[in-house]
């Protein structure tokens, strides 16, 4: 199973959004074209467009996060890759693994534990998706047991 965050704005939509934002911000600038006020407003317009640009680019970078789960009778392996960070892996005997929802930094914090170590799973998912994932993992782990 592979988990990744959903990004609803495709690259083509990003171009349209930035273009539309720039055009809409230019409309008030047209009223002050040829005056000294233009030079006072122009930097703020550029800062606004640049800020939106950087925020969406950051969202695309964080959207490259991946969590891969491999589950069989002998082991459960979780491999998490984040952009700019080394890959983190966790492996344990699948017999002892439990998926649980508990109070944490996000609503319906999903964790996997083997009794010794606990790891977070799917923090980028919605609370509904985390609950559904917990149910699916619990069923899959239960099917592996004799």
C-alpha positions as semicolon CSV with decimal commas, in nm:
position;residue;x (nm);y (nm);z (nm)
1;X;0,000;0,000;0,000
2;X;0,130;0,346;-0,084
3;X;0,001;0,663;0,083
4;X;0,059;1,017;-0,040
5;X;-0,104;1,357;0,017
6;X;-0,368;1,474;-0,227
7;X;-0,300;1,793;-0,423
8;X;-0,610;1,933;-0,593
9;X;-0,434;2,201;-0,801
10;X;-0,253;2,050;-1,102
11;X;0,043;2,232;-1,259
12;X;-0,171;2,368;-1,544
13;X;-0,417;2,504;-1,288
14;X;-0,127;2,666;-1,102
15;X;-0,031;2,864;-1,414
16;X;-0,389;2,979;-1,460
17;X;-0,425;3,072;-1,093
18;X;-0,106;3,281;-1,083
19;X;-0,198;3,450;-1,413
20;X;-0,550;3,532;-1,295
21;X;-0,420;3,659;-0,962
22;X;-0,170;3,886;-1,136
23;X;-0,436;4,025;-1,371
24;X;-0,680;4,090;-1,087
25;X;-0,411;4,264;-0,883
26;X;-0,323;4,478;-1,183
27;X;-0,675;4,621;-1,212
28;X;-0,637;4,865;-0,919
29;X;-0,287;4,950;-1,045
30;X;-0,436;5,073;-1,373
31;X;-0,621;5,349;-1,184
32;X;-0,293;5,492;-1,055
33;X;-0,090;5,440;-1,372
34;X;0,134;5,741;-1,433
35;X;0,124;5,864;-1,073
36;X;0,365;5,833;-0,784
37;X;0,117;5,603;-0,603
38;X;0,195;5,330;-0,858
39;X;0,545;5,293;-0,718
40;X;0,404;5,257;-0,366
41;X;0,155;4,985;-0,462
42;X;0,368;4,790;-0,708
43;X;0,604;4,631;-0,451
44;X;0,309;4,504;-0,245
45;X;0,150;4,351;-0,552
46;X;0,475;4,174;-0,639
47;X;0,516;4,054;-0,279
48;X;0,159;3,916;-0,282
49;X;0,211;3,727;-0,609
50;X;0,551;3,601;-0,495
51;X;0,407;3,484;-0,163
52;X;0,127;3,291;-0,331
53;X;0,379;3,142;-0,577
54;X;0,612;3,027;-0,298
55;X;0,327;2,887;-0,086
56;X;0,193;2,675;-0,372
57;X;0,544;2,556;-0,465
58;X;0,597;2,452;-0,103
59;X;0,268;2,262;-0,117
60;X;0,387;2,075;-0,428
61;X;0,717;1,983;-0,256
62;X;0,541;1,848;0,054
63;X;0,308;1,657;-0,179
64;X;0,602;1,435;-0,274
65;X;0,586;1,260;0,064
66;X;0,527;0,885;0,034
67;X;0,455;0,615;0,289
68;X;0,483;0,258;0,165
69;X;0,348;-0,032;0,370
70;X;0,439;-0,393;0,300
71;X;0,248;-0,646;0,507
72;X;0,284;-1,024;0,501
73;X;0,265;-1,308;0,754
74;X;0,617;-1,246;0,884
75;X;0,664;-0,873;0,883
76;X;0,525;-0,525;0,842
77;X;0,755;-0,274;0,683
78;X;0,682;0,099;0,665
79;X;0,903;0,316;0,448
80;X;0,856;0,694;0,456
81;X;1,023;0,927;0,209
82;X;1,004;1,305;0,246
83;X;1,162;1,550;0,002
84;X;1,503;1,665;0,127
85;X;1,521;1,408;0,407
86;X;1,666;1,058;0,425
87;X;1,425;0,767;0,386
88;X;1,301;0,631;0,720
89;X;1,212;0,265;0,762
90;X;1,043;0,066;1,032
91;X;1,011;-0,310;1,028
92;X;0,855;-0,545;1,280
93;X;0,684;-0,881;1,319
94;X;0,332;-0,840;1,176
95;X;0,185;-1,063;1,448
96;X;0,242;-0,798;1,717
97;X;0,132;-0,492;1,519
98;X;-0,173;-0,293;1,623
99;X;-0,320;0,010;1,444
100;X;-0,475;0,265;1,677
101;X;-0,633;0,608;1,669
102;X;-0,547;0,831;1,962
103;X;-0,525;1,193;2,063
104;X;-0,222;1,359;1,905
105;X;-0,098;1,659;1,708
106;X;-0,370;1,601;1,444
107;X;-0,731;1,490;1,477
108;X;-0,762;1,110;1,485
109;X;-0,387;1,052;1,508
110;X;-0,313;0,713;1,349
111;X;-0,030;0,506;1,493
112;X;0,115;0,160;1,444
113;X;0,278;-0,012;1,738
114;X;0,436;-0,347;1,810
115;X;0,445;-0,289;2,185
116;X;0,803;-0,159;2,176
117;X;0,790;0,128;1,932
118;X;0,510;0,345;1,799
119;X;0,513;0,525;1,465
120;X;0,283;0,782;1,310
121;X;0,109;0,694;0,986
122;X;-0,073;0,916;0,736
123;X;-0,050;1,251;0,916
124;X;-0,122;1,419;0,580
125;X;-0,452;1,230;0,540
126;X;-0,791;1,366;0,648
127;X;-0,937;1,233;0,977
128;X;-1,190;1,025;0,780
129;X;-0,912;0,873;0,568
130;X;-0,708;0,792;0,880
131;X;-1,005;0,612;1,039
132;X;-1,070;0,417;0,719
133;X;-0,701;0,327;0,693
134;X;-0,698;0,204;1,053
135;X;-1,000;-0,017;0,983
136;X;-0,842;-0,152;0,664
137;X;-0,509;-0,223;0,838
138;X;-0,684;-0,392;1,131
139;X;-0,873;-0,621;0,890
140;X;-0,555;-0,697;0,691
141;X;-0,355;-0,778;1,004
142;X;-0,641;-0,994;1,135
143;X;-0,653;-1,196;0,811
144;X;-0,284;-1,283;0,851
145;X;-0,328;-1,436;1,194
146;X;-0,406;-1,806;1,226
